[in-house]
CSV table of C-alpha atoms in Angstrom, one decimal:
chain,number,residue,atom,x,y,z
A,109,UNK,CA,16.9,15.9,21.8
A,110,UNK,CA,20.2,16.1,19.8
A,111,UNK,CA,23.3,14.1,21.1
A,112,UNK,CA,25.4,15.9,23.7
A,113,UNK,CA,28.7,15.0,22.2
A,114,UNK,CA,29.2,16.2,18.7
A,115,UNK,CA,29.7,13.7,15.9
A,116,UNK,CA,28.7,10.9,18.1
A,117,UNK,CA,29.6,7.4,16.5
A,118,UNK,CA,26.8,4.9,16.2
A,119,UNK,CA,26.8,1.2,15.1
A,120,UNK,CA,23.6,2.0,13.0
A,121,UNK,CA,22.1,5.3,12.1
A,122,UNK,CA,18.4,5.0,10.5
A,123,UNK,CA,17.0,7.8,8.5
A,124,UNK,CA,13.3,7.6,8.5
A,125,UNK,CA,11.0,6.7,11.2
A,126,UNK,CA,8.4,4.6,9.1
A,127,UNK,CA,7.6,1.1,9.3
A,128,UNK,CA,10.8,-0.2,7.6
A,129,UNK,CA,13.1,2.2,9.4
A,130,UNK,CA,11.4,1.5,12.9
A,131,UNK,CA,11.5,-2.4,12.5
A,132,UNK,CA,15.2,-2.4,11.3
A,133,UNK,CA,16.2,-0.1,14.2
A,134,UNK,CA,14.3,-2.0,16.9
A,135,UNK,CA,15.7,-5.4,15.6
A,136,UNK,CA,19.3,-4.0,15.6
A,137,UNK,CA,19.1,-2.5,19.1
A,138,UNK,CA,16.3,-4.6,20.9
A,139,UNK,CA,17.6,-8.1,19.7
A,140,UNK,CA,21.1,-7.6,18.7
A,141,UNK,CA,22.1,-4.9,21.1
A,142,UNK,CA,23.7,-2.4,18.6
A,143,UNK,CA,24.1,1.2,19.4
A,144,UNK,CA,21.2,2.8,17.2
A,145,UNK,CA,19.9,6.4,16.5
A,146,UNK,CA,16.8,7.0,14.4
A,147,UNK,CA,16.2,10.5,12.8
A,148,UNK,CA,12.8,11.4,11.8
A,149,UNK,CA,11.8,14.8,10.3
A,150,UNK,CA,8.1,14.6,11.0
A,151,UNK,CA,6.7,15.3,14.4
A,152,UNK,CA,5.3,11.8,14.5
A,153,UNK,CA,6.4,8.3,14.0
A,154,UNK,CA,5.1,5.6,11.9
A,155,UNK,CA,5.4,7.0,8.4
A,156,UNK,CA,2.9,6.7,5.6
A,157,UNK,CA,1.3,3.5,6.7
A,158,UNK,CA,0.3,4.5,10.3
A,159,UNK,CA,-0.5,8.2,9.6
A,160,UNK,CA,-1.9,8.5,6.0
A,161,UNK,CA,-2.0,5.0,4.7
A,162,UNK,CA,-2.8,1.4,5.6
A,163,UNK,CA,-4.2,2.2,9.1
A,164,UNK,CA,-6.4,4.9,8.5
A,165,UNK,CA,-7.5,3.6,5.2
A,166,UNK,CA,-8.5,0.3,6.7
A,167,UNK,CA,-10.6,2.2,9.2
A,168,UNK,CA,-12.3,4.0,6.4
A,169,UNK,CA,-12.8,0.7,4.5
A,170,UNK,CA,-14.3,-0.8,7.5
A,171,UNK,CA,-16.7,2.1,7.7
A,172,UNK,CA,-17.8,1.7,4.1
A,173,UNK,CA,-18.3,-1.9,4.7
A,174,UNK,CA,-20.5,-1.2,7.7
A,175,UNK,CA,-22.5,1.2,5.3
A,176,UNK,CA,-22.9,-1.5,2.8
A,177,UNK,CA,-24.0,-4.1,5.6
A,178,UNK,CA,-26.7,-1.6,6.7
A,179,UNK,CA,-28.0,-1.4,3.2
A,180,UNK,CA,-28.0,-5.3,3.0
A,181,UNK,CA,-29.8,-5.7,6.3
A,182,UNK,CA,-33.3,-5.5,5.2
A,183,UNK,CA,-32.9,-8.3,3.0
A,184,UNK,CA,-31.9,-10.5,6.0
A,185,UNK,CA,-35.2,-9.5,7.7
A,186,UNK,CA,-33.8,-6.4,9.7
A,187,UNK,CA,-36.2,-3.3,9.9
A,188,UNK,CA,-34.5,-0.1,9.5
A,189,UNK,CA,-36.7,2.9,9.6
A,190,UNK,CA,-35.5,6.0,7.6
A,191,UNK,CA,-32.0,6.4,6.1
A,192,UNK,CA,-29.2,6.0,8.9
A,193,UNK,CA,-27.0,9.1,9.1
A,194,UNK,CA,-23.2,9.1,8.9
A,195,UNK,CA,-21.0,11.6,10.6
A,196,UNK,CA,-17.7,12.0,8.7
A,197,UNK,CA,-16.3,14.4,11.2
A,198,UNK,CA,-17.0,12.3,14.3
A,199,UNK,CA,-15.3,9.4,12.7
A,200,UNK,CA,-12.3,11.5,11.6
A,201,UNK,CA,-11.7,12.4,15.2
A,202,UNK,CA,-11.9,9.1,16.5
A,203,UNK,CA,-9.6,7.8,13.6
A,204,UNK,CA,-7.2,10.6,14.2
A,205,UNK,CA,-7.1,9.9,17.8
A,206,UNK,CA,-6.5,6.1,17.2
A,207,UNK,CA,-3.5,7.2,14.9
A,208,UNK,CA,-2.1,9.4,17.5
A,209,UNK,CA,-2.3,6.7,20.1
A,210,UNK,CA,-0.2,4.5,17.7
A,211,UNK,CA,2.3,7.5,17.3
A,212,UNK,CA,2.8,7.2,21.0
A,213,UNK,CA,3.3,3.4,21.2
A,214,UNK,CA,6.0,3.7,18.5
A,215,UNK,CA,7.8,6.3,20.5
A,216,UNK,CA,7.6,4.3,23.6
A,217,UNK,CA,8.9,1.3,21.8
A,218,UNK,CA,12.1,3.1,20.6
A,219,UNK,CA,12.6,4.2,24.3
A,220,UNK,CA,12.3,0.6,25.5
A,221,UNK,CA,14.7,-0.6,22.9
A,222,UNK,CA,17.3,2.1,23.9
A,223,UNK,CA,17.1,3.8,20.4
A,224,UNK,CA,18.0,7.7,20.4
A,225,UNK,CA,15.1,9.3,18.5
A,226,UNK,CA,16.3,12.5,16.8
A,227,UNK,CA,13.7,14.9,15.5
A,228,UNK,CA,15.3,16.7,12.5
A,229,UNK,CA,16.1,16.6,8.8
A,230,UNK,CA,19.0,14.4,7.8
A,231,UNK,CA,21.6,14.9,4.8
A,232,UNK,CA,24.7,13.1,4.0
A,233,UNK,CA,28.2,15.0,4.5
A,234,UNK,CA,30.0,11.8,3.6
A,235,UNK,CA,29.4,8.1,3.3
A,236,UNK,CA,29.9,7.8,7.0
A,237,UNK,CA,28.6,11.1,8.2
A,238,UNK,CA,25.1,12.8,8.4
A,239,UNK,CA,24.2,16.2,9.5
A,240,UNK,CA,21.0,16.6,11.3
A,241,UNK,CA,18.9,19.9,11.2
A,242,UNK,CA,16.5,20.0,14.0
A,243,UNK,CA,13.5,22.2,13.7
A,244,UNK,CA,14.5,24.7,16.5
A,245,UNK,CA,18.1,24.0,17.4
A,246,UNK,CA,21.5,24.1,15.8
A,247,UNK,CA,22.6,21.5,13.3
A,248,UNK,CA,25.1,18.7,14.3
A,249,UNK,CA,26.8,15.7,12.7
A,250,UNK,CA,26.4,12.1,13.6
A,251,UNK,CA,28.8,9.4,12.5
A,252,UNK,CA,27.9,5.9,12.0
A,253,UNK,CA,29.3,2.4,10.9
A,254,UNK,CA,26.2,1.6,9.0
A,255,UNK,CA,23.5,4.1,7.7
A,256,UNK,CA,20.0,3.0,6.5
A,257,UNK,CA,17.9,5.3,4.2
A,258,UNK,CA,14.2,4.3,4.9
A,259,UNK,CA,12.7,7.8,4.0
A,260,UNK,CA,9.6,6.4,2.1
A,261,UNK,CA,7.8,8.2,-0.6
A,262,UNK,CA,5.1,10.8,-1.5
A,263,UNK,CA,2.1,11.2,-3.7
A,264,UNK,CA,2.7,13.0,-7.1
A,265,UNK,CA,0.7,15.9,-8.0
A,266,UNK,CA,0.9,16.5,-11.8
A,267,UNK,CA,2.1,19.8,-13.4
A,268,UNK,CA,-1.1,21.1,-14.8
A,269,UNK,CA,-2.9,24.4,-14.4
A,270,UNK,CA,-4.9,24.5,-11.2
A,271,UNK,CA,-3.7,21.0,-10.0
A,272,UNK,CA,-3.1,22.6,-6.4
A,273,UNK,CA,-7.0,22.6,-6.2
A,274,UNK,CA,-7.0,18.8,-5.9
A,275,UNK,CA,-5.8,16.7,-3.0
A,276,UNK,CA,-3.7,13.7,-2.7
A,277,UNK,CA,-4.0,10.5,-0.7
A,278,UNK,CA,-2.6,12.4,2.4
A,279,UNK,CA,-5.1,14.9,1.9
A,280,UNK,CA,-8.0,12.2,2.0
A,281,UNK,CA,-7.4,11.9,5.7
A,282,UNK,CA,-7.4,15.8,6.4
A,283,UNK,CA,-10.9,16.1,5.0
A,284,UNK,CA,-13.3,17.3,7.5
A,285,UNK,CA,-16.5,16.5,5.8
A,286,UNK,CA,-17.7,14.1,3.1
A,287,UNK,CA,-17.7,15.7,-0.2
A,288,UNK,CA,-21.0,15.3,-2.2
A,289,UNK,CA,-19.1,14.8,-5.7
A,290,UNK,CA,-15.7,13.7,-6.1
A,291,UNK,CA,-13.4,12.9,-9.0
A,292,UNK,CA,-10.6,10.4,-8.5
A,293,UNK,CA,-7.8,10.7,-11.1
A,294,UNK,CA,-5.9,7.5,-11.3
A,295,UNK,CA,-6.6,3.6,-11.5
A,296,UNK,CA,-3.8,2.2,-9.5
A,297,UNK,CA,-4.6,0.4,-6.0
A,298,UNK,CA,-4.7,3.7,-4.1
A,299,UNK,CA,-7.2,5.3,-6.5
A,300,UNK,CA,-9.5,2.3,-6.7
A,301,UNK,CA,-9.5,1.9,-3.0
A,302,UNK,CA,-10.4,5.5,-2.2
A,303,UNK,CA,-13.0,5.7,-4.9
A,304,UNK,CA,-14.7,2.5,-3.4
A,305,UNK,CA,-14.8,4.1,0.0
A,306,UNK,CA,-16.3,7.3,-1.2
A,307,UNK,CA,-18.9,5.4,-3.3
A,308,UNK,CA,-19.9,3.3,-0.6
A,309,UNK,CA,-20.4,6.1,1.8
A,310,UNK,CA,-22.8,7.7,-0.7
A,311,UNK,CA,-20.5,10.2,-2.5
A,312,UNK,CA,-21.1,10.6,-6.2
A,313,UNK,CA,-17.8,9.3,-7.6
A,314,UNK,CA,-16.1,9.5,-11.0
A,315,UNK,CA,-12.9,7.7,-11.7
A,316,UNK,CA,-10.7,9.2,-14.6
A,317,UNK,CA,-8.9,6.4,-16.5
A,318,UNK,CA,-6.1,6.8,-19.1
A,319,UNK,CA,-7.3,3.4,-20.6
A,320,UNK,CA,-10.4,1.4,-20.5
A,321,UNK,CA,-8.8,-0.7,-17.6
A,322,UNK,CA,-7.9,-0.3,-13.9
A,323,UNK,CA,-5.2,-2.1,-11.8
A,324,UNK,CA,-3.0,-2.6,-14.9
A,325,UNK,CA,-0.4,-4.8,-12.9
A,326,UNK,CA,-2.8,-7.2,-11.7
A,327,UNK,CA,-4.3,-10.3,-13.4
A,328,UNK,CA,-7.3,-9.9,-15.6
A,329,UNK,CA,-9.4,-11.9,-13.4
A,330,UNK,CA,-9.3,-9.1,-10.6
A,331,UNK,CA,-9.1,-6.2,-13.2
A,332,UNK,CA,-12.1,-7.2,-15.2
A,333,UNK,CA,-14.4,-8.4,-12.6
A,334,UNK,CA,-13.7,-5.4,-10.4
A,335,UNK,CA,-14.2,-2.7,-12.9
A,336,UNK,CA,-17.5,-4.3,-13.9
A,337,UNK,CA,-18.7,-4.5,-10.3
A,338,UNK,CA,-17.5,-0.8,-9.6
A,339,UNK,CA,-19.5,0.3,-12.5
A,340,UNK,CA,-22.5,-1.8,-11.3
A,341,UNK,CA,-22.7,-0.2,-7.9
A,342,UNK,CA,-22.6,3.3,-9.4
A,343,UNK,CA,-19.1,4.4,-9.7
A,344,UNK,CA,-18.6,6.6,-12.9
A,345,UNK,CA,-15.7,6.3,-15.4
A,346,UNK,CA,-14.3,8.6,-17.7
A,347,UNK,CA,-12.2,6.1,-19.9
A,348,UNK,CA,-9.2,7.1,-22.4
A,349,UNK,CA,-9.1,10.3,-20.4
A,350,UNK,CA,-6.5,12.9,-19.8
A,351,UNK,CA,-7.0,15.7,-17.2
A,352,UNK,CA,-5.7,19.0,-18.6
A,353,UNK,CA,-6.6,21.4,-16.0
A,354,UNK,CA,-8.7,22.2,-12.9
A,355,UNK,CA,-10.6,25.4,-12.3
A,356,UNK,CA,-12.3,26.9,-9.3
A,357,UNK,CA,-15.8,28.1,-9.8
A,358,UNK,CA,-18.5,29.4,-7.2
A,359,UNK,CA,-20.3,25.9,-7.1
A,360,UNK,CA,-17.3,23.6,-7.1
A,361,UNK,CA,-14.2,22.6,-9.0
A,362,UNK,CA,-14.4,22.0,-12.7
A,363,UNK,CA,-12.2,19.1,-14.0
A,364,UNK,CA,-11.2,19.8,-17.7
A,365,UNK,CA,-10.2,16.7,-19.6
A,366,UNK,CA,-9.8,15.2,-23.0
A,367,UNK,CA,-11.5,11.7,-23.6
A,368,UNK,CA,-11.3,9.9,-27.2
A,369,UNK,CA,-10.2,13.1,-28.7
A,370,UNK,CA,-13.0,15.2,-27.2
A,371,UNK,CA,-12.9,18.1,-24.8
A,372,UNK,CA,-15.3,17.7,-21.9
A,373,UNK,CA,-15.6,19.0,-18.3
A,374,UNK,CA,-17.0,17.8,-14.9
A,375,UNK,CA,-18.0,19.8,-11.8
A,376,UNK,CA,-17.1,18.1,-8.4
A,377,UNK,CA,-16.5,19.3,-4.9
A,378,UNK,CA,-13.3,17.5,-4.7
A,379,UNK,CA,-10.6,16.2,-6.8
A,380,UNK,CA,-8.2,13.5,-5.6
A,381,UNK,CA,-4.9,12.8,-7.5
A,382,UNK,CA,-3.9,9.1,-7.4
A,383,UNK,CA,-1.3,9.2,-10.2
A,384,UNK,CA,1.6,7.8,-8.6
A,385,UNK,CA,4.3,8.1,-5.8
A,386,UNK,CA,7.9,9.4,-5.8
A,387,UNK,CA,10.9,8.5,-3.4
A,388,UNK,CA,11.5,10.9,-0.4
A,389,UNK,CA,15.1,11.6,-1.4
A,390,UNK,CA,15.2,15.2,-2.1
A,391,UNK,CA,17.4,17.0,0.6
A,392,UNK,CA,19.4,13.9,1.5
A,393,UNK,CA,22.3,15.2,-0.7
A,394,UNK,CA,23.0,11.6,-1.8
A,395,UNK,CA,25.8,12.8,-4.1
A,396,UNK,CA,27.9,13.7,-0.9
A,397,UNK,CA,28.0,9.9,-0.1
A,398,UNK,CA,28.3,8.8,-3.9
A,399,UNK,CA,24.8,7.0,-3.7
A,400,UNK,CA,23.3,6.2,-7.0
A,401,UNK,CA,19.7,6.5,-8.0
A,402,UNK,CA,17.6,5.3,-11.2
A,403,UNK,CA,15.7,7.5,-13.7
A,404,UNK,CA,12.8,7.8,-11.3
A,405,UNK,CA,14.9,8.9,-8.3
A,406,UNK,CA,14.8,5.6,-6.4
A,407,UNK,CA,17.9,4.5,-4.7
A,408,UNK,CA,19.5,1.7,-6.4
A,409,UNK,CA,20.1,-1.3,-4.1
A,410,UNK,CA,21.2,-5.0,-4.5
A,411,UNK,CA,19.6,-8.1,-3.1
A,412,UNK,CA,20.9,-7.2,0.3
A,413,UNK,CA,19.6,-3.7,0.4
A,414,UNK,CA,23.3,-2.4,-0.2
A,415,UNK,CA,23.6,0.9,-2.1
A,416,UNK,CA,26.5,1.9,-4.4
A,417,UNK,CA,28.3,3.1,-1.4
A,418,UNK,CA,29.5,0.6,1.2
A,419,UNK,CA,28.2,0.9,4.7
A,420,UNK,CA,25.0,2.8,3.2
A,421,UNK,CA,21.8,0.7,3.0
A,422,UNK,CA,18.3,1.5,1.7
A,423,UNK,CA,14.9,0.0,1.7
A,424,UNK,CA,11.2,0.5,1.3
A,425,UNK,CA,9.7,3.0,-1.0
A,426,UNK,CA,12.7,5.0,-1.3
A,427,UNK,CA,13.9,2.1,-3.4
A,428,UNK,CA,10.7,1.4,-5.4
A,429,UNK,CA,10.8,-2.3,-5.0
A,430,UNK,CA,7.4,-3.7,-3.9
A,431,UNK,CA,6.1,-0.5,-2.2
A,432,UNK,CA,4.2,-2.3,0.7
A,433,UNK,CA,4.6,-1.8,4.6
A,434,UNK,CA,5.0,-5.6,5.4
A,435,UNK,CA,7.8,-5.7,2.7
A,436,UNK,CA,9.8,-2.8,4.3
A,437,UNK,CA,9.4,-4.2,7.7
A,438,UNK,CA,10.6,-7.9,6.6
A,439,UNK,CA,13.6,-6.2,4.6
A,440,UNK,CA,14.5,-4.1,7.8
A,441,UNK,CA,14.6,-6.9,10.2
A,442,UNK,CA,16.4,-9.2,7.6
A,443,UNK,CA,18.9,-6.5,7.0
A,444,UNK,CA,19.6,-5.8,10.8
A,445,UNK,CA,19.9,-9.6,11.3
A,446,UNK,CA,22.5,-9.6,8.5
A,447,UNK,CA,24.4,-6.7,10.0
A,448,UNK,CA,24.4,-7.4,13.6
A,449,UNK,CA,23.3,-11.0,14.1
A,450,UNK,CA,26.7,-12.7,13.5
A,451,UNK,CA,27.4,-15.8,11.4
A,452,UNK,CA,24.1,-17.3,11.7
A,453,UNK,CA,22.5,-14.4,9.8
A,454,UNK,CA,25.4,-13.6,7.4
A,455,UNK,CA,23.3,-14.3,4.2
A,456,UNK,CA,20.0,-12.9,5.7
A,457,UNK,CA,18.1,-11.0,3.2
A,458,UNK,CA,14.4,-10.8,1.9
A,459,UNK,CA,13.4,-12.6,-1.2
A,460,UNK,CA,11.2,-10.4,-3.3
A,461,UNK,CA,9.2,-13.2,-4.9
A,462,UNK,CA,5.8,-14.5,-4.2
A,463,UNK,CA,4.9,-11.5,-2.1
A,464,UNK,CA,1.1,-11.5,-1.5
A,465,UNK,CA,-0.8,-8.3,-1.6
A,466,UNK,CA,-4.3,-7.1,-1.2
A,467,UNK,CA,-6.5,-4.4,-2.7
A,468,UNK,CA,-9.0,-3.0,-0.1
A,469,UNK,CA,-11.5,-2.4,-3.1
A,470,UNK,CA,-15.2,-3.1,-2.8
A,471,UNK,CA,-15.1,-6.4,-2.8
A,472,UNK,CA,-11.4,-6.9,-2.0
A,473,UNK,CA,-9.0,-8.5,-4.3
A,474,UNK,CA,-5.9,-10.4,-3.6
A,475,UNK,CA,-2.9,-11.9,-5.5
A,476,UNK,CA,0.3,-13.7,-5.0
A,477,UNK,CA,3.0,-14.9,-7.6
A,478,UNK,CA,2.6,-14.4,-11.4
A,479,UNK,CA,-0.3,-13.2,-13.3
A,480,UNK,CA,-1.4,-15.5,-16.1
A,481,UNK,CA,0.3,-13.1,-18.6
A,482,UNK,CA,3.6,-13.1,-16.7
A,483,UNK,CA,3.7,-17.0,-16.3
A,484,UNK,CA,3.1,-17.5,-20.0
A,485,UNK,CA,5.9,-15.1,-20.9
A,486,UNK,CA,8.3,-16.8,-18.3
A,487,UNK,CA,7.3,-20.5,-19.0
A,488,UNK,CA,5.8,-20.6,-22.4
A,489,UNK,CA,2.1,-21.1,-23.3
A,490,UNK,CA,2.4,-25.0,-23.5
A,491,UNK,CA,3.7,-25.1,-20.0
A,492,UNK,CA,1.0,-23.2,-18.1
A,493,UNK,CA,-2.3,-24.0,-17.3
A,494,UNK,CA,-5.1,-22.0,-15.5
A,495,UNK,CA,-7.8,-23.2,-13.2
A,496,UNK,CA,-10.8,-20.6,-12.7
A,497,UNK,CA,-14.0,-20.5,-10.7
A,498,UNK,CA,-16.6,-17.8,-10.8
A,499,UNK,CA,-19.7,-17.9,-8.5
A,500,UNK,CA,-21.8,-15.9,-6.0
A,501,UNK,CA,-20.8,-15.9,-2.4
A,502,UNK,CA,-23.4,-17.4,-0.1
A,503,UNK,CA,-23.7,-14.0,1.5
A,504,UNK,CA,-25.6,-12.7,-1.4
A,505,UNK,CA,-28.2,-15.5,-1.5
A,506,UNK,CA,-30.6,-13.4,0.4
A,507,UNK,CA,-29.8,-10.1,-1.6
A,508,UNK,CA,-31.1,-8.8,-4.9
A,509,UNK,CA,-27.6,-7.7,-5.9
A,510,UNK,CA,-25.5,-10.8,-6.8
A,511,UNK,CA,-21.9,-9.5,-6.2
A,512,UNK,CA,-19.5,-12.2,-8.0
A,513,UNK,CA,-16.5,-14.0,-6.7
A,514,UNK,CA,-13.8,-15.1,-9.1
A,515,UNK,CA,-10.7,-17.1,-8.4
A,516,UNK,CA,-7.8,-18.0,-10.7
A,517,UNK,CA,-4.9,-20.5,-10.0
A,518,UNK,CA,-2.0,-20.6,-12.4
A,519,UNK,CA,0.2,-23.6,-12.5
A,520,UNK,CA,3.1,-24.7,-14.5
A,521,UNK,CA,5.0,-27.9,-15.5
A,522,UNK,CA,3.6,-31.6,-15.5
A,523,UNK,CA,3.7,-31.3,-11.6
A,524,UNK,CA,1.3,-28.3,-11.8
A,525,UNK,CA,3.2,-26.2,-9.5
A,526,UNK,CA,1.0,-23.2,-8.2
A,527,UNK,CA,2.8,-20.1,-9.4
A,528,UNK,CA,-0.2,-17.7,-9.0
A,529,UNK,CA,-3.1,-17.1,-7.0
A,530,UNK,CA,-5.7,-14.5,-7.8
A,531,UNK,CA,-8.7,-13.7,-5.8
A,532,UNK,CA,-11.4,-11.4,-6.4
A,533,UNK,CA,-14.7,-11.3,-4.1
A,534,UNK,CA,-15.8,-10.9,-0.5
A,535,UNK,CA,-13.2,-11.9,2.2
A,536,UNK,CA,-10.4,-12.1,-0.5
A,537,UNK,CA,-8.1,-10.3,1.9
A,538,UNK,CA,-8.4,-12.6,4.8
A,539,UNK,CA,-8.4,-15.8,2.5
A,540,UNK,CA,-5.1,-15.0,0.6
A,541,UNK,CA,-2.5,-15.0,3.5
A,542,UNK,CA,-2.5,-18.9,4.0
A,543,UNK,CA,-2.5,-19.6,0.3
A,544,UNK,CA,0.4,-17.2,0.2
A,545,UNK,CA,2.3,-19.5,2.5
A,546,UNK,CA,1.2,-22.4,0.3
A,547,UNK,CA,2.9,-20.7,-2.8
A,548,UNK,CA,5.9,-19.9,-0.9
A,549,UNK,CA,6.3,-23.6,0.1
A,550,UNK,CA,6.1,-24.7,-3.7
A,551,UNK,CA,2.4,-26.1,-3.3
A,552,UNK,CA,1.1,-28.1,-6.5
A,553,UNK,CA,-2.5,-28.3,-7.6
A,554,UNK,CA,-2.4,-31.8,-6.2
A,555,UNK,CA,-1.6,-30.4,-2.9
A,556,UNK,CA,-4.6,-28.2,-2.9
A,557,UNK,CA,-6.8,-31.0,-4.2
A,558,UNK,CA,-5.9,-33.1,-1.3
A,559,UNK,CA,-6.9,-30.6,1.3
A,560,UNK,CA,-10.5,-31.2,2.6
A,561,UNK,CA,-12.6,-28.3,1.8
A,562,UNK,CA,-14.2,-26.3,4.6
A,563,UNK,CA,-17.9,-25.9,3.7
A,564,UNK,CA,-19.8,-23.7,3.2
A,565,UNK,CA,-17.1,-21.1,2.6
A,566,UNK,CA,-15.8,-19.3,-0.5
A,567,UNK,CA,-12.3,-20.3,0.0
A,568,UNK,CA,-13.3,-24.0,-0.6
A,569,UNK,CA,-13.4,-23.3,-4.2
A,570,UNK,CA,-9.6,-23.0,-4.3
A,571,UNK,CA,-9.2,-26.8,-3.2
A,572,UNK,CA,-11.9,-28.1,-5.4
A,573,UNK,CA,-11.3,-26.6,-8.8
A,574,UNK,CA,-11.5,-28.8,-11.9
């Protein structure tokens, strides 16, 4: 409901009810007792992560991992008669119900922390005033001493003929049934993750890449091994390709594309665009508050999340710096500590270095710190040393398919400080977190060597490399 008093003044107004906005609002009100309001345009809280990102994606990844385990089971002596069926619609209903329950939890959390939740579209009137347009009520204005923009981002659909015939990553979670044939256009982590899910669940999957590589921002030990593994388990790749049009036919969607200078086509049941994301800033009327953006539309901020306008802050995907949910959450909490926590927190800020991240591919991959290429560029070839290990996880000892695991440590200087850890292989997602702490603490190769290995595990390779 809108405030009963026009132009009510708050200590903190948060625009956006995603992970970053919620975390910052709750820290400001629940811990520091600031007077806080949060404006969200959608009819559900949680933003991308909860509704069409991390959470439902992990449910789908778990589902596909179970499908793989079922296929592996006979090699461990289990008798499985016939081909197990999979009901996509049943899972979708359960997954949607789980997400809806989380939406309710977020709503109750705001109430418990005395945060006023306002449903509507926000736009700036001035650096201290926002006009809110509810979906079914008159617009009104809110004034705040501090305003946070945490509006997130959205998937990009390219401007080509028939592009609307495809879906984006949001649309993936709207699919009521499993497509038999799918084209995934894009090789960033979103495209690679969803392609892996489709393939593991039995969909004939083709990935379109503008180059001969995937995950271009990741270390080569991840890029190269994952691409090879995806090919080995049946994912098709169209390399050096450029999709030029989509066309609807009676039997499916035709993807028209160029590859190595030649025209080609592929018919599928579903096309998924995974070609990037853009910030949700349209309609905010940033000019009214003199807020600067970069060439891609991201809001420009300094190390303290401060925009070009005093009193207006921004974080998360709207800024384009490490577009990850935990990053937005951490930045939001640090920001509220600085704004409302007093002298103790006057310099609080998130350090955007050595941030661990994981790709929920098949198998998973994880990385923290510098890639080998980045380290050599920063420190010089003569000051960088690399330790690697490639092996077969013991899980596959009973299987015909020998999925590889590959790890890399990037170290620098005579003390061999660890500046990069790159993992590819089963359980990399769970292994990385602890090594992320080690890198943040400045661990050296000797520190890892001095840790007794846990046997038999894959992770022990990280403390036994020579």
